[in-house]
PDB file of C-alpha atoms and ligand atoms in Angstrom:
ATOM      1  CA  MET A 886      -1.090  -7.696  15.585  1.00 74.00           C
ATOM      2  CA  PRO A 887      -0.675  -9.483  12.225  1.00 78.00           C
ATOM      3  CA  ILE A 888      -3.867 -10.125  10.302  1.00 79.00           C
ATOM      4  CA  ASN A 889      -5.437 -13.445   9.373  1.00 79.00           C
ATOM      5  CA  PRO A 890      -5.165 -13.444   5.561  1.00 71.00           C
ATOM      6  CA  ALA A 891      -7.924 -16.050   5.247  1.00 77.00           C
ATOM      7  CA  ALA A 892     -10.504 -13.843   6.997  1.00 84.00           C
ATOM      8  CA  PRO A 893     -13.056 -12.060   4.816  1.00 91.00           C
ATOM      9  CA  TYR A 894     -12.516  -8.375   4.015  1.00 96.00           C
ATOM     10  CA  ASP A 895     -13.399  -6.160   6.978  1.00 96.00           C
ATOM     11  CA  ASP A 896     -14.616  -2.763   5.793  1.00 97.00           C
ATOM     12  CA  GLN A 897     -13.772  -1.260   9.185  1.00 97.00           C
ATOM     13  CA  ASN A 898     -10.016  -1.571   8.590  1.00 98.00           C
ATOM     14  CA  VAL A 899      -8.084   1.680   8.830  1.00 98.00           C
ATOM     15  CA  PHE A 900      -7.308   1.937   5.106  1.00 98.00           C
ATOM     16  CA  ALA A 901     -10.966   1.392   4.174  1.00 98.00           C
ATOM     17  CA  LYS A 902     -11.736   4.320   6.483  1.00 98.00           C
ATOM     18  CA  ILE A 903      -9.007   6.409   4.799  1.00 98.00           C
ATOM     19  CA  LEU A 904     -10.470   5.576   1.367  1.00 98.00           C
ATOM     20  CA  ARG A 905     -13.918   6.713   2.555  1.00 98.00           C
ATOM     21  CA  GLY A 906     -12.441   9.890   4.027  1.00 98.00           C
ATOM     22  CA  GLU A 907     -13.538   8.922   7.547  1.00 98.00           C
ATOM     23  CA  ILE A 908     -10.042   9.421   8.905  1.00 97.00           C
ATOM     24  CA  PRO A 909      -7.472  11.873   7.544  1.00 98.00           C
ATOM     25  CA  SER A 910      -4.436  11.014   5.438  1.00 98.00           C
ATOM     26  CA  GLN A 911      -1.735  12.964   3.636  1.00 98.00           C
ATOM     27  CA  GLU A 912      -2.579  12.388  -0.017  1.00 98.00           C
ATOM     28  CA  VAL A 913       0.185  11.835  -2.545  1.00 98.00           C
ATOM     29  CA  TYR A 914      -1.845  10.678  -5.581  1.00 98.00           C
ATOM     30  CA  GLN A 915      -5.191   9.227  -6.537  1.00 98.00           C
ATOM     31  CA  ASP A 916      -6.914   7.877  -9.602  1.00 98.00           C
ATOM     32  CA  GLU A 917      -9.710   5.471 -10.514  1.00 98.00           C
ATOM     33  CA  PHE A 918      -7.808   2.432  -9.229  1.00 98.00           C
ATOM     34  CA  ALA A 919      -5.508   3.577  -6.453  1.00 98.00           C
ATOM     35  CA  TYR A 920      -4.920   5.981  -3.606  1.00 98.00           C
ATOM     36  CA  ALA A 921      -1.439   6.886  -2.325  1.00 99.00           C
ATOM     37  CA  PHE A 922      -0.606   8.610   0.955  1.00 99.00           C
ATOM     38  CA  HIS A 923       2.255   9.088   3.390  1.00 98.00           C
ATOM     39  CA  ASP A 924       2.769   6.410   6.036  1.00 98.00           C
ATOM     40  CA  VAL A 925       1.930   7.783   9.487  1.00 98.00           C
ATOM     41  CA  ASN A 926       5.092   6.187  10.941  1.00 98.00           C
ATOM     42  CA  PRO A 927       7.732   6.548   8.201  1.00 98.00           C
ATOM     43  CA  GLN A 928      10.589   4.037   8.137  1.00 97.00           C
ATOM     44  CA  ALA A 929      12.621   6.009   5.540  1.00 98.00           C
ATOM     45  CA  PRO A 930      12.802   9.659   4.378  1.00 98.00           C
ATOM     46  CA  VAL A 931      10.156   8.736   1.805  1.00 98.00           C
ATOM     47  CA  HIS A 932       7.586   6.143   2.895  1.00 98.00           C
ATOM     48  CA  ILE A 933       4.409   6.088   0.848  1.00 99.00           C
ATOM     49  CA  LEU A 934       1.580   3.567   0.878  1.00 99.00           C
ATOM     50  CA  VAL A 935      -0.326   2.771  -2.316  1.00 99.00           C
ATOM     51  CA  ILE A 936      -3.646   0.968  -1.967  1.00 99.00           C
ATOM     52  CA  PRO A 937      -6.210  -0.246  -4.485  1.00 98.00           C
ATOM     53  CA  ARG A 938      -9.705   1.255  -4.314  1.00 98.00           C
ATOM     54  CA  GLY A 939     -11.181  -2.226  -4.394  1.00 98.00           C
ATOM     55  CA  SER A 940     -11.749  -4.270  -1.236  1.00 98.00           C
ATOM     56  CA  TYR A 941      -8.824  -6.710  -1.188  1.00 98.00           C
ATOM     57  CA  VAL A 942      -7.337  -8.106   2.019  1.00 98.00           C
ATOM     58  CA  SER A 943      -3.842  -8.693   0.650  1.00 97.00           C
ATOM     59  CA  TRP A 944      -1.691  -9.196  -2.424  1.00 97.00           C
ATOM     60  CA  ASP A 945      -2.796 -12.821  -2.362  1.00 96.00           C
ATOM     61  CA  ASP A 946      -6.480 -11.842  -2.491  1.00 96.00           C
ATOM     62  CA  PHE A 947      -5.847  -9.129  -5.108  1.00 98.00           C
ATOM     63  CA  SER A 948      -3.749 -11.258  -7.455  1.00 97.00           C
ATOM     64  CA  ALA A 949      -6.361 -14.030  -7.343  1.00 97.00           C
ATOM     65  CA  GLN A 950      -9.609 -12.023  -7.410  1.00 97.00           C
ATOM     66  CA  ALA A 951      -9.062  -8.594  -8.990  1.00 98.00           C
ATOM     67  CA  SER A 952      -9.925  -7.936 -12.627  1.00 98.00           C
ATOM     68  CA  ALA A 953      -7.192  -7.470 -15.211  1.00 98.00           C
ATOM     69  CA  GLU A 954      -8.197  -3.796 -15.377  1.00 98.00           C
ATOM     70  CA  GLU A 955      -7.829  -3.333 -11.618  1.00 98.00           C
ATOM     71  CA  ILE A 956      -4.466  -5.109 -11.579  1.00 98.00           C
ATOM     72  CA  ALA A 957      -3.126  -3.077 -14.480  1.00 98.00           C
ATOM     73  CA  GLY A 958      -4.471   0.158 -12.994  1.00 98.00           C
ATOM     74  CA  PHE A 959      -2.948  -0.518  -9.592  1.00 98.00           C
ATOM     75  CA  VAL A 960       0.460  -1.560 -10.926  1.00 98.00           C
ATOM     76  CA  ARG A 961       0.528   1.525 -13.167  1.00 98.00           C
ATOM     77  CA  ALA A 962      -0.354   3.733 -10.210  1.00 98.00           C
ATOM     78  CA  VAL A 963       2.479   2.332  -8.054  1.00 98.00           C
ATOM     79  CA  GLY A 964       4.988   3.024 -10.840  1.00 98.00           C
ATOM     80  CA  HIS A 965       3.522   6.464 -11.480  1.00 98.00           C
ATOM     81  CA  VAL A 966       3.808   7.482  -7.818  1.00 98.00           C
ATOM     82  CA  ALA A 967       7.446   6.366  -7.652  1.00 98.00           C
ATOM     83  CA  ARG A 968       8.290   8.375 -10.772  1.00 98.00           C
ATOM     84  CA  GLU A 969       6.290  11.415  -9.684  1.00 98.00           C
ATOM     85  CA  GLN A 970       7.988  11.413  -6.274  1.00 98.00           C
ATOM     86  CA  GLY A 971      11.433  11.387  -7.918  1.00 97.00           C
ATOM     87  CA  LEU A 972      12.368   7.976  -6.541  1.00 98.00           C
ATOM     88  CA  VAL A 973      13.551   6.367  -9.768  1.00 98.00           C
ATOM     89  CA  VAL A 974      16.925   8.058 -10.327  1.00 97.00           C
ATOM     90  CA  ARG A 975      18.439   7.012  -6.994  1.00 97.00           C
ATOM     91  CA  GLY A 976      16.283   3.919  -6.657  1.00 98.00           C
ATOM     92  CA  TYR A 977      13.695   2.777  -4.185  1.00 98.00           C
ATOM     93  CA  ARG A 978      12.157  -0.313  -2.635  1.00 98.00           C
ATOM     94  CA  MET A 979       8.602  -1.567  -2.906  1.00 98.00           C
ATOM     95  CA  MET A 980       7.206  -4.087  -0.470  1.00 98.00           C
ATOM     96  CA  ALA A 981       3.922  -5.785   0.315  1.00 98.00           C
ATOM     97  CA  ASN A 982       3.568  -7.725   3.546  1.00 97.00           C
ATOM     98  CA  ILE A 983       1.185 -10.666   3.373  1.00 96.00           C
ATOM     99  CA  GLY A 984      -0.293 -12.398   6.401  1.00 95.00           C
ATOM    100  CA  ARG A 985       1.355 -13.480   9.633  1.00 94.00           C
ATOM    101  CA  ASN A 986       4.888 -14.322   8.482  1.00 94.00           C
ATOM    102  CA  GLY A 987       4.890 -11.193   6.321  1.00 95.00           C
ATOM    103  CA  GLY A 988       3.939  -9.066   9.334  1.00 95.00           C
ATOM    104  CA  GLN A 989       0.885  -7.533   7.637  1.00 97.00           C
ATOM    105  CA  GLU A 990      -0.998  -5.383  10.148  1.00 97.00           C
ATOM    106  CA  VAL A 991      -3.662  -3.678   8.041  1.00 98.00           C
ATOM    107  CA  ALA A 992      -6.055  -5.993   6.195  1.00 97.00           C
ATOM    108  CA  HIS A 993      -6.356  -3.948   2.987  1.00 98.00           C
ATOM    109  CA  LEU A 994      -3.680  -4.537   0.345  1.00 98.00           C
ATOM    110  CA  HIS A 995      -0.965  -1.891   0.481  1.00 98.00           C
ATOM    111  CA  VAL A 996       2.354  -1.524  -1.289  1.00 98.00           C
ATOM    112  CA  HIS A 997       5.024   0.329   0.664  1.00 98.00           C
ATOM    113  CA  LEU A 998       7.343   2.610  -1.329  1.00 98.00           C
ATOM    114  CA  PHE A 999      10.581   3.440   0.494  1.00 98.00           C
ATOM    115  CA  GLY A1000      13.240   5.854  -0.710  1.00 98.00           C
ATOM    116  CA  GLY A1001      15.377   8.867   0.054  1.00 98.00           C
ATOM    117  CA  ARG A1002      18.408   6.936   1.354  1.00 98.00           C
ATOM    118  CA  PRO A1003      20.229   3.633   0.752  1.00 97.00           C
ATOM    119  CA  LEU A1004      17.855   1.075   2.213  1.00 97.00           C
ATOM    120  CA  GLY A1005      20.292  -1.574   3.429  1.00 94.00           C
ATOM    121  CA  PRO A1006      19.809  -5.319   3.357  1.00 93.00           C
ATOM    122  CA  MET A1007      16.618  -6.738   1.939  1.00 90.00           C
ATOM    123  CA  ILE A1008      15.510  -8.432   5.140  1.00 88.00           C
ATOM    124  CA  GLY A1009      16.507  -7.389   8.655  1.00 76.00           C
ATOM    125  CA  GLU A1010      17.165  -9.719  11.627  1.00 68.00           C
TER     126      GLU A1010
HETATM  127  P1  5GP B1318       1.928  -3.487   7.263  1.00 90.79           P
HETATM  128  O1  5GP B1318       2.733  -3.934   8.443  1.00 90.79           O
HETATM  129  O2  5GP B1318       0.480  -3.909   7.363  1.00 90.79           O
HETATM  130  O3  5GP B1318       2.561  -3.857   5.958  1.00 90.79           O
HETATM  131  O4  5GP B1318       1.990  -1.905   7.276  1.00 90.79           O
HETATM  132  C1  5GP B1318       0.984  -1.083   7.776  1.00 90.79           C
HETATM  133  C2  5GP B1318       1.501   0.338   7.666  1.00 90.79           C
HETATM  134  O5  5GP B1318       0.397   1.199   7.814  1.00 90.79           O
HETATM  135  C3  5GP B1318       2.525   0.714   8.730  1.00 90.79           C
HETATM  136  O6  5GP B1318       3.702   1.170   8.106  1.00 90.79           O
HETATM  137  C4  5GP B1318       1.816   1.811   9.524  1.00 90.79           C
HETATM  138  O7  5GP B1318       2.702   2.822   9.961  1.00 90.79           O
HETATM  139  C5  5GP B1318       0.801   2.335   8.535  1.00 90.79           C
HETATM  140  N1  5GP B1318      -0.426   2.877   9.149  1.00 90.79           N
HETATM  141  C6  5GP B1318      -1.196   2.282  10.095  1.00 90.79           C
HETATM  142  N2  5GP B1318      -2.239   3.050  10.421  1.00 90.79           N
HETATM  143  C7  5GP B1318      -2.132   4.166   9.647  1.00 90.79           C
HETATM  144  C8  5GP B1318      -2.931   5.346   9.516  1.00 90.79           C
HETATM  145  O8  5GP B1318      -3.954   5.524  10.183  1.00 90.79           O
HETATM  146  N3  5GP B1318      -2.519   6.270   8.611  1.00 90.79           N
HETATM  147  C9  5GP B1318      -1.386   6.108   7.854  1.00 90.79           C
HETATM  148  N4  5GP B1318      -1.077   7.099   7.008  1.00 90.79           N
HETATM  149  N5  5GP B1318      -0.615   5.006   7.947  1.00 90.79           N
HETATM  150  C10 5GP B1318      -0.981   4.056   8.831  1.00 90.79           C
END
């Protein structure tokens, strides 16, 4: 069920629970600004989610409200994870779904990193 991007941040969303350690996740990387973990339902041989530690509903919320330090830290973390996971040489795709048309299902900003095979056309269907 896609989220309502205009709704206030709900700290009971599944990624907030992962950040608090209330539900398990397969950690890939963490630092002061970001946490990265494997997607539970991978759509490619490598499918990693990178989320900011701050409480942001979506990329829209984050890009408007986050501090310059948080934005820089998060963007650096996404790039670091891709490099550390060996995705750069063969290439990879990063994606953030926003709101209903984007198909966003979890109301905490997350960037998907896909890799490990040619990823096909940019948008399906
Ligand atoms: P969205 O459609 O919101 O961009 O993507 C949400 C992603 O979160 C999906 O790829 C889904 O498989 C993943 N996901 C949902 N719940 C969990 C969970 O509890 N753990 C992990 N690791 N991934 C999850």
